[in-house]
PDB file of C-alpha atoms in Angstrom:
ATOM      1  CA  UNK B 533     -28.202  25.598 -28.608  1.00  0.00           C
ATOM      2  CA  UNK B 534     -25.146  24.890 -30.120  1.00  0.00           C
ATOM      3  CA  UNK B 535     -23.434  25.240 -26.828  1.00  0.00           C
ATOM      4  CA  UNK B 536     -26.295  23.405 -25.046  1.00  0.00           C
ATOM      5  CA  UNK B 537     -25.636  20.614 -27.160  1.00  0.00           C
ATOM      6  CA  UNK B 538     -21.804  20.718 -26.607  1.00  0.00           C
ATOM      7  CA  UNK B 539     -22.538  20.519 -22.858  1.00  0.00           C
ATOM      8  CA  UNK B 540     -24.772  17.626 -23.232  1.00  0.00           C
ATOM      9  CA  UNK B 541     -22.159  15.727 -25.215  1.00  0.00           C
ATOM     10  CA  UNK B 542     -19.590  16.575 -22.802  1.00  0.00           C
ATOM     11  CA  UNK B 543     -21.655  15.696 -19.655  1.00  0.00           C
ATOM     12  CA  UNK B 544     -22.298  12.241 -21.457  1.00  0.00           C
ATOM     13  CA  UNK B 545     -18.684  11.384 -22.327  1.00  0.00           C
ATOM     14  CA  UNK B 546     -17.219   8.460 -20.573  1.00  0.00           C
ATOM     15  CA  UNK B 547     -14.699   8.907 -18.049  1.00  0.00           C
ATOM     16  CA  UNK B 548     -11.114   8.676 -19.768  1.00  0.00           C
ATOM     17  CA  UNK B 549      -9.549   4.896 -19.367  1.00  0.00           C
ATOM     18  CA  UNK B 550      -6.669   4.928 -17.097  1.00  0.00           C
ATOM     19  CA  UNK B 551      -3.060   5.108 -18.372  1.00  0.00           C
ATOM     20  CA  UNK B 552      -0.639   2.375 -17.653  1.00  0.00           C
ATOM     21  CA  UNK B 553       1.144   4.599 -14.876  1.00  0.00           C
ATOM     22  CA  UNK B 554      -0.662   5.831 -12.059  1.00  0.00           C
ATOM     23  CA  UNK B 555      -3.441   3.623 -11.024  1.00  0.00           C
ATOM     24  CA  UNK B 556      -2.771   0.468  -8.808  1.00  0.00           C
ATOM     25  CA  UNK B 557      -3.476  -2.412 -11.083  1.00  0.00           C
ATOM     26  CA  UNK B 558      -5.015  -5.717  -9.383  1.00  0.00           C
ATOM     27  CA  UNK B 559      -3.908  -8.995 -10.751  1.00  0.00           C
ATOM     28  CA  UNK B 560      -7.026 -10.848 -12.130  1.00  0.00           C
ATOM     29  CA  UNK B 561      -5.070 -13.539 -13.715  1.00  0.00           C
ATOM     30  CA  UNK B 562      -1.445 -14.681 -14.218  1.00  0.00           C
ATOM     31  CA  UNK B 563      -0.172 -17.349 -16.332  1.00  0.00           C
ATOM     32  CA  UNK B 564       0.428 -20.806 -14.840  1.00  0.00           C
ATOM     33  CA  UNK B 565      -1.638 -20.181 -11.824  1.00  0.00           C
ATOM     34  CA  UNK B 566      -5.625 -21.234 -11.545  1.00  0.00           C
ATOM     35  CA  UNK B 567      -7.283 -17.381 -11.249  1.00  0.00           C
ATOM     36  CA  UNK B 568      -9.324 -19.085  -8.372  1.00  0.00           C
ATOM     37  CA  UNK B 569      -6.125 -18.929  -6.228  1.00  0.00           C
ATOM     38  CA  UNK B 570      -5.458 -15.173  -6.473  1.00  0.00           C
ATOM     39  CA  UNK B 571      -6.374 -13.687  -3.126  1.00  0.00           C
ATOM     40  CA  UNK B 572      -9.169 -10.677  -3.140  1.00  0.00           C
ATOM     41  CA  UNK B 573      -9.513  -7.701  -0.884  1.00  0.00           C
ATOM     42  CA  UNK B 574      -6.865  -6.013   1.065  1.00  0.00           C
ATOM     43  CA  UNK B 575      -4.548  -9.033   0.151  1.00  0.00           C
ATOM     44  CA  UNK B 576      -4.940  -8.795  -3.926  1.00  0.00           C
ATOM     45  CA  UNK B 577      -1.866  -8.912  -5.857  1.00  0.00           C
ATOM     46  CA  UNK B 578      -0.961  -5.643  -7.197  1.00  0.00           C
ATOM     47  CA  UNK B 579       1.291  -3.586  -9.129  1.00  0.00           C
ATOM     48  CA  UNK B 580       1.855   0.129 -10.063  1.00  0.00           C
ATOM     49  CA  UNK B 581       3.919   1.788 -12.692  1.00  0.00           C
ATOM     50  CA  UNK B 582       5.370   5.295 -11.651  1.00  0.00           C
ATOM     51  CA  UNK B 583       8.228   7.062 -13.480  1.00  0.00           C
ATOM     52  CA  UNK B 584      10.021   4.116 -14.713  1.00  0.00           C
ATOM     53  CA  UNK B 585       9.858   2.122 -11.319  1.00  0.00           C
ATOM     54  CA  UNK B 586       7.143  -0.911 -10.806  1.00  0.00           C
ATOM     55  CA  UNK B 587       6.394  -2.019  -7.602  1.00  0.00           C
ATOM     56  CA  UNK B 588       3.566  -3.556  -5.652  1.00  0.00           C
ATOM     57  CA  UNK B 589       2.242  -6.613  -3.578  1.00  0.00           C
ATOM     58  CA  UNK B 590       2.841 -10.338  -4.664  1.00  0.00           C
ATOM     59  CA  UNK B 591       1.191 -12.268  -2.353  1.00  0.00           C
ATOM     60  CA  UNK B 592       3.444 -12.215   0.629  1.00  0.00           C
ATOM     61  CA  UNK B 593       5.941  -9.672   0.073  1.00  0.00           C
ATOM     62  CA  UNK B 594       6.400  -5.978  -1.739  1.00  0.00           C
ATOM     63  CA  UNK B 595       8.512  -6.252  -5.127  1.00  0.00           C
ATOM     64  CA  UNK B 596      10.094  -3.352  -6.798  1.00  0.00           C
ATOM     65  CA  UNK B 597      11.973  -3.022  -9.948  1.00  0.00           C
ATOM     66  CA  UNK B 598      12.484  -0.863 -13.097  1.00  0.00           C
ATOM     67  CA  UNK B 599      10.818  -0.947 -16.398  1.00  0.00           C
ATOM     68  CA  UNK B 600      11.266   1.092 -19.808  1.00  0.00           C
ATOM     69  CA  UNK B 601       8.203   1.712 -22.235  1.00  0.00           C
ATOM     70  CA  UNK B 602       8.571   2.626 -26.172  1.00  0.00           C
ATOM     71  CA  UNK B 603       7.373   1.613 -29.399  1.00  0.00           C
ATOM     72  CA  UNK B 604       4.697  -0.170 -28.202  1.00  0.00           C
ATOM     73  CA  UNK B 605       6.634  -2.656 -25.683  1.00  0.00           C
ATOM     74  CA  UNK B 606       6.752  -2.650 -21.897  1.00  0.00           C
ATOM     75  CA  UNK B 607      10.369  -3.965 -20.636  1.00  0.00           C
ATOM     76  CA  UNK B 608      10.584  -4.854 -16.884  1.00  0.00           C
ATOM     77  CA  UNK B 609      13.482  -5.691 -15.388  1.00  0.00           C
ATOM     78  CA  UNK B 610      14.376  -8.514 -12.822  1.00  0.00           C
ATOM     79  CA  UNK B 611      12.260  -7.335  -9.718  1.00  0.00           C
ATOM     80  CA  UNK B 612      13.586  -7.449  -6.116  1.00  0.00           C
ATOM     81  CA  UNK B 613      11.263  -8.062  -2.970  1.00  0.00           C
ATOM     82  CA  UNK B 614      11.538  -8.060   0.772  1.00  0.00           C
ATOM     83  CA  UNK B 615      11.839 -11.561   2.314  1.00  0.00           C
ATOM     84  CA  UNK B 616       8.888 -12.417   4.628  1.00  0.00           C
ATOM     85  CA  UNK B 617       7.783 -16.013   4.510  1.00  0.00           C
ATOM     86  CA  UNK B 618       4.059 -16.448   4.224  1.00  0.00           C
ATOM     87  CA  UNK B 619       1.660 -19.733   4.234  1.00  0.00           C
ATOM     88  CA  UNK B 620       2.389 -22.090   1.125  1.00  0.00           C
ATOM     89  CA  UNK B 621      -0.826 -20.797  -0.720  1.00  0.00           C
ATOM     90  CA  UNK B 622       0.393 -17.369  -0.651  1.00  0.00           C
ATOM     91  CA  UNK B 623       4.098 -18.551  -1.396  1.00  0.00           C
ATOM     92  CA  UNK B 624       2.468 -20.430  -4.542  1.00  0.00           C
ATOM     93  CA  UNK B 625       0.714 -17.032  -5.690  1.00  0.00           C
ATOM     94  CA  UNK B 626       4.166 -15.216  -5.224  1.00  0.00           C
ATOM     95  CA  UNK B 627       5.837 -17.643  -7.280  1.00  0.00           C
ATOM     96  CA  UNK B 628       3.586 -17.249 -10.015  1.00  0.00           C
ATOM     97  CA  UNK B 629       3.784 -13.636 -10.089  1.00  0.00           C
ATOM     98  CA  UNK B 630       7.771 -13.499  -9.838  1.00  0.00           C
ATOM     99  CA  UNK B 631       8.019 -15.864 -12.824  1.00  0.00           C
ATOM    100  CA  UNK B 632       5.709 -13.891 -14.747  1.00  0.00           C
ATOM    101  CA  UNK B 633       6.137 -10.138 -14.242  1.00  0.00           C
ATOM    102  CA  UNK B 634       9.878  -9.974 -15.467  1.00  0.00           C
ATOM    103  CA  UNK B 635      10.426  -9.831 -19.515  1.00  0.00           C
ATOM    104  CA  UNK B 636       8.920  -7.905 -22.505  1.00  0.00           C
ATOM    105  CA  UNK B 637       5.282  -7.306 -23.059  1.00  0.00           C
ATOM    106  CA  UNK B 638       2.876  -5.611 -25.361  1.00  0.00           C
ATOM    107  CA  UNK B 639       0.537  -3.813 -22.726  1.00  0.00           C
ATOM    108  CA  UNK B 640      -3.166  -3.656 -23.999  1.00  0.00           C
ATOM    109  CA  UNK B 641      -5.307  -1.320 -22.347  1.00  0.00           C
ATOM    110  CA  UNK B 642      -8.994  -1.414 -22.897  1.00  0.00           C
ATOM    111  CA  UNK B 643     -11.115   0.766 -20.423  1.00  0.00           C
ATOM    112  CA  UNK B 644      -9.695  -0.135 -16.390  1.00  0.00           C
ATOM    113  CA  UNK B 645      -8.417  -3.553 -17.885  1.00  0.00           C
ATOM    114  CA  UNK B 646      -4.665  -3.887 -18.808  1.00  0.00           C
ATOM    115  CA  UNK B 647      -3.123  -7.256 -20.353  1.00  0.00           C
ATOM    116  CA  UNK B 648       0.516  -7.871 -20.431  1.00  0.00           C
ATOM    117  CA  UNK B 649       1.027  -9.993 -23.642  1.00  0.00           C
ATOM    118  CA  UNK B 650       4.099 -11.850 -24.706  1.00  0.00           C
ATOM    119  CA  UNK B 651       5.982 -11.130 -27.834  1.00  0.00           C
ATOM    120  CA  UNK B 652       4.291 -14.286 -29.289  1.00  0.00           C
ATOM    121  CA  UNK B 653       0.844 -12.410 -28.429  1.00  0.00           C
ATOM    122  CA  UNK B 654       0.159 -14.605 -25.827  1.00  0.00           C
ATOM    123  CA  UNK B 655      -1.643 -13.173 -22.459  1.00  0.00           C
ATOM    124  CA  UNK B 656       0.929 -13.585 -19.575  1.00  0.00           C
ATOM    125  CA  UNK B 657      -0.647 -11.235 -16.743  1.00  0.00           C
ATOM    126  CA  UNK B 658      -4.298  -9.361 -16.618  1.00  0.00           C
ATOM    127  CA  UNK B 659      -4.952  -6.780 -14.111  1.00  0.00           C
ATOM    128  CA  UNK B 660      -7.953  -4.387 -13.473  1.00  0.00           C
ATOM    129  CA  UNK B 661      -7.643  -0.837 -12.275  1.00  0.00           C
ATOM    130  CA  UNK B 662      -8.323  -0.362  -8.608  1.00  0.00           C
ATOM    131  CA  UNK B 663     -10.430   2.726  -7.088  1.00  0.00           C
ATOM    132  CA  UNK B 664      -7.551   5.281  -5.459  1.00  0.00           C
ATOM    133  CA  UNK B 665      -6.681   4.292  -2.218  1.00  0.00           C
ATOM    134  CA  UNK B 666      -7.642   6.473   0.637  1.00  0.00           C
ATOM    135  CA  UNK B 667      -7.025   6.351   4.492  1.00  0.00           C
ATOM    136  CA  UNK B 668     -10.746   7.744   5.000  1.00  0.00           C
ATOM    137  CA  UNK B 669     -12.345   5.286   7.304  1.00  0.00           C
ATOM    138  CA  UNK B 670      -9.479   2.913   7.809  1.00  0.00           C
ATOM    139  CA  UNK B 671      -8.849   1.195  11.340  1.00  0.00           C
ATOM    140  CA  UNK B 672      -5.708  -0.442  12.186  1.00  0.00           C
ATOM    141  CA  UNK B 673      -3.941  -2.386  14.816  1.00  0.00           C
ATOM    142  CA  UNK B 674      -0.420  -1.716  15.011  1.00  0.00           C
ATOM    143  CA  UNK B 675       1.839  -4.825  14.646  1.00  0.00           C
ATOM    144  CA  UNK B 676       5.193  -2.615  14.483  1.00  0.00           C
ATOM    145  CA  UNK B 677       6.360   0.846  15.215  1.00  0.00           C
ATOM    146  CA  UNK B 678       9.704   2.494  14.871  1.00  0.00           C
ATOM    147  CA  UNK B 679      11.218   2.837  18.276  1.00  0.00           C
ATOM    148  CA  UNK B 680      13.506   5.885  17.620  1.00  0.00           C
ATOM    149  CA  UNK B 681      16.652   3.672  17.434  1.00  0.00           C
ATOM    150  CA  UNK B 682      16.334   2.206  13.996  1.00  0.00           C
ATOM    151  CA  UNK B 683      14.427  -0.581  14.581  1.00  0.00           C
ATOM    152  CA  UNK B 684      10.487  -1.425  13.978  1.00  0.00           C
ATOM    153  CA  UNK B 685       9.572  -3.596  16.864  1.00  0.00           C
ATOM    154  CA  UNK B 686       6.704  -5.185  17.754  1.00  0.00           C
ATOM    155  CA  UNK B 687       3.806  -4.001  20.362  1.00  0.00           C
ATOM    156  CA  UNK B 688       4.543  -5.779  24.097  1.00  0.00           C
ATOM    157  CA  UNK B 689       2.819  -8.852  24.915  1.00  0.00           C
ATOM    158  CA  UNK B 690      -0.923  -7.987  26.222  1.00  0.00           C
ATOM    159  CA  UNK B 691      -0.785  -4.571  24.454  1.00  0.00           C
ATOM    160  CA  UNK B 692      -2.483  -3.407  22.038  1.00  0.00           C
ATOM    161  CA  UNK B 693      -2.054   0.147  19.856  1.00  0.00           C
ATOM    162  CA  UNK B 694      -4.747   0.876  17.739  1.00  0.00           C
ATOM    163  CA  UNK B 695      -5.599   3.939  15.117  1.00  0.00           C
ATOM    164  CA  UNK B 696      -8.184   4.984  13.028  1.00  0.00           C
ATOM    165  CA  UNK B 697      -8.607   7.897  10.333  1.00  0.00           C
ATOM    166  CA  UNK B 698     -11.593   9.917   9.293  1.00  0.00           C
ATOM    167  CA  UNK B 699     -12.612  13.419   8.697  1.00  0.00           C
ATOM    168  CA  UNK B 700      -8.924  14.686   8.988  1.00  0.00           C
ATOM    169  CA  UNK B 701      -8.545  13.091  12.416  1.00  0.00           C
ATOM    170  CA  UNK B 702      -6.585  10.010  13.431  1.00  0.00           C
ATOM    171  CA  UNK B 703      -7.211   9.023  16.756  1.00  0.00           C
ATOM    172  CA  UNK B 704      -7.057   5.583  18.603  1.00  0.00           C
ATOM    173  CA  UNK B 705      -5.260   3.853  21.676  1.00  0.00           C
ATOM    174  CA  UNK B 706      -1.383   4.015  22.084  1.00  0.00           C
ATOM    175  CA  UNK B 707      -1.238   1.175  24.776  1.00  0.00           C
ATOM    176  CA  UNK B 708      -2.232   3.329  28.002  1.00  0.00           C
ATOM    177  CA  UNK B 709      -3.856   6.296  26.875  1.00  0.00           C
ATOM    178  CA  UNK B 710      -5.931   7.436  23.783  1.00  0.00           C
ATOM    179  CA  UNK B 711      -4.869   9.797  21.574  1.00  0.00           C
ATOM    180  CA  UNK B 712      -6.100  12.238  18.664  1.00  0.00           C
ATOM    181  CA  UNK B 713      -4.417  14.267  16.209  1.00  0.00           C
ATOM    182  CA  UNK B 714      -5.302  16.158  13.118  1.00  0.00           C
ATOM    183  CA  UNK B 715      -3.836  15.223   9.671  1.00  0.00           C
ATOM    184  CA  UNK B 716      -3.878  16.007   5.807  1.00  0.00           C
ATOM    185  CA  UNK B 717      -3.199  13.989   2.826  1.00  0.00           C
ATOM    186  CA  UNK B 718      -2.028  14.434  -0.659  1.00  0.00           C
ATOM    187  CA  UNK B 719      -1.699  10.980  -2.591  1.00  0.00           C
ATOM    188  CA  UNK B 720       0.601   8.994  -0.688  1.00  0.00           C
ATOM    189  CA  UNK B 721       1.817  12.070   1.071  1.00  0.00           C
ATOM    190  CA  UNK B 722       0.357  12.660   4.848  1.00  0.00           C
ATOM    191  CA  UNK B 723       0.998  15.463   7.369  1.00  0.00           C
ATOM    192  CA  UNK B 724       0.237  14.573  11.258  1.00  0.00           C
ATOM    193  CA  UNK B 725      -0.306  17.283  13.463  1.00  0.00           C
ATOM    194  CA  UNK B 726       0.480  17.652  17.105  1.00  0.00           C
ATOM    195  CA  UNK B 727      -0.829  14.629  19.131  1.00  0.00           C
ATOM    196  CA  UNK B 728      -3.103  15.210  22.221  1.00  0.00           C
ATOM    197  CA  UNK B 729      -3.612  12.237  24.413  1.00  0.00           C
ATOM    198  CA  UNK B 730      -5.061  11.562  27.824  1.00  0.00           C
ATOM    199  CA  UNK B 731      -2.733  11.295  31.074  1.00  0.00           C
ATOM    200  CA  UNK B 732      -3.239   8.174  32.580  1.00  0.00           C
ATOM    201  CA  UNK B 733      -0.346   6.685  34.071  1.00  0.00           C
ATOM    202  CA  UNK B 734       0.427   2.875  33.811  1.00  0.00           C
ATOM    203  CA  UNK B 735       2.035   0.624  36.152  1.00  0.00           C
ATOM    204  CA  UNK B 736       4.146  -0.815  33.316  1.00  0.00           C
ATOM    205  CA  UNK B 737       7.050   1.389  32.702  1.00  0.00           C
ATOM    206  CA  UNK B 738       7.687  -0.517  29.121  1.00  0.00           C
ATOM    207  CA  UNK B 739       4.199   0.240  28.095  1.00  0.00           C
ATOM    208  CA  UNK B 740       4.623   3.978  28.843  1.00  0.00           C
ATOM    209  CA  UNK B 741       8.033   4.086  27.162  1.00  0.00           C
ATOM    210  CA  UNK B 742       6.354   2.246  24.032  1.00  0.00           C
ATOM    211  CA  UNK B 743       3.631   4.503  24.085  1.00  0.00           C
ATOM    212  CA  UNK B 744       6.075   7.352  23.916  1.00  0.00           C
ATOM    213  CA  UNK B 745       7.895   5.688  20.945  1.00  0.00           C
ATOM    214  CA  UNK B 746       4.624   5.189  18.857  1.00  0.00           C
ATOM    215  CA  UNK B 747       3.437   8.465  19.285  1.00  0.00           C
ATOM    216  CA  UNK B 748       6.927   9.835  18.095  1.00  0.00           C
ATOM    217  CA  UNK B 749       6.654   7.511  15.247  1.00  0.00           C
ATOM    218  CA  UNK B 750       3.198   8.628  14.162  1.00  0.00           C
ATOM    219  CA  UNK B 751       4.065  12.154  14.487  1.00  0.00           C
ATOM    220  CA  UNK B 752       7.153  11.709  12.067  1.00  0.00           C
ATOM    221  CA  UNK B 753       5.151   9.979   9.250  1.00  0.00           C
ATOM    222  CA  UNK B 754       5.220  11.807   5.895  1.00  0.00           C
ATOM    223  CA  UNK B 755       4.156   8.926   3.432  1.00  0.00           C
ATOM    224  CA  UNK B 756       1.828   5.961   3.567  1.00  0.00           C
ATOM    225  CA  UNK B 757       0.958   2.786   1.239  1.00  0.00           C
ATOM    226  CA  UNK B 758      -1.057  -0.052   1.368  1.00  0.00           C
ATOM    227  CA  UNK B 759       1.200  -3.323   1.135  1.00  0.00           C
ATOM    228  CA  UNK B 760      -1.395  -5.978   0.747  1.00  0.00           C
ATOM    229  CA  UNK B 761      -3.289  -6.341   3.677  1.00  0.00           C
ATOM    230  CA  UNK B 762      -1.016  -3.981   5.846  1.00  0.00           C
ATOM    231  CA  UNK B 763      -0.928  -0.163   6.133  1.00  0.00           C
ATOM    232  CA  UNK B 764       2.919   0.879   5.774  1.00  0.00           C
ATOM    233  CA  UNK B 765       4.057   4.075   6.557  1.00  0.00           C
ATOM    234  CA  UNK B 766       7.351   5.920   6.225  1.00  0.00           C
ATOM    235  CA  UNK B 767       9.529   8.847   7.376  1.00  0.00           C
ATOM    236  CA  UNK B 768      11.354  11.243   4.624  1.00  0.00           C
ATOM    237  CA  UNK B 769      14.129   9.537   4.840  1.00  0.00           C
ATOM    238  CA  UNK B 770      12.477   5.940   3.763  1.00  0.00           C
ATOM    239  CA  UNK B 771      12.667   4.421   7.236  1.00  0.00           C
ATOM    240  CA  UNK B 772       9.528   2.563   8.332  1.00  0.00           C
ATOM    241  CA  UNK B 773       7.456   4.456  10.694  1.00  0.00           C
ATOM    242  CA  UNK B 774       4.394   2.223  11.445  1.00  0.00           C
ATOM    243  CA  UNK B 775       2.902  -1.143  10.156  1.00  0.00           C
ATOM    244  CA  UNK B 776      -0.773  -2.111  10.738  1.00  0.00           C
ATOM    245  CA  UNK B 777      -3.691  -4.113   9.797  1.00  0.00           C
ATOM    246  CA  UNK B 778      -6.432  -2.818   7.249  1.00  0.00           C
ATOM    247  CA  UNK B 779      -9.388  -3.346   9.151  1.00  0.00           C
TER     248      UNK B 779
END
């Protein structure tokens, strides 16, 4: 009887609340900005804390920096970021985020909510934990690929490269031919198997060369992440292999 009662209690227990480290935190409010201006969906502002490093998407660019946590205090150092320019609305959001995120805070965790309070006890940033990111079901139009010469280039004009993920298969259109390959993921790691493609010959030699470079970049990919509304994929040495939309 006692064993049944214990099993029932365990089944009814709520899921453990997320810790500071691990989840991707979606920004819901930041000091100095109307919360209604924050983007939603794939373009949401995010932050993730892991092993003394904080990184995320600030509205236009990826940001990154270091943090320490002890005795109830979270200290985030000055953050760096990529340097892409965006529309004024996105830059306004990014400005508020970058002004707010560096400093000393008291982190408060309540369920799937995180509040970073100033030392004076005022809320500076509020977040909600996002569901675990997944490639499953993702469709993407490629906006950049590694050409094998240490450069990420855009697809040629009037050509389209697409890919989609599902049931352990990545497939799509490489500009001239369709392709497919198996893949496996573990967290942010991905292993792409040998790529098979149709064998149509296109008249445009540049498109054929582009196709070879794209497929080689896909095959060499070992890490993936979402950067706002974009899919961002990398090789083991950290060099970017692919960038694409999150459709």
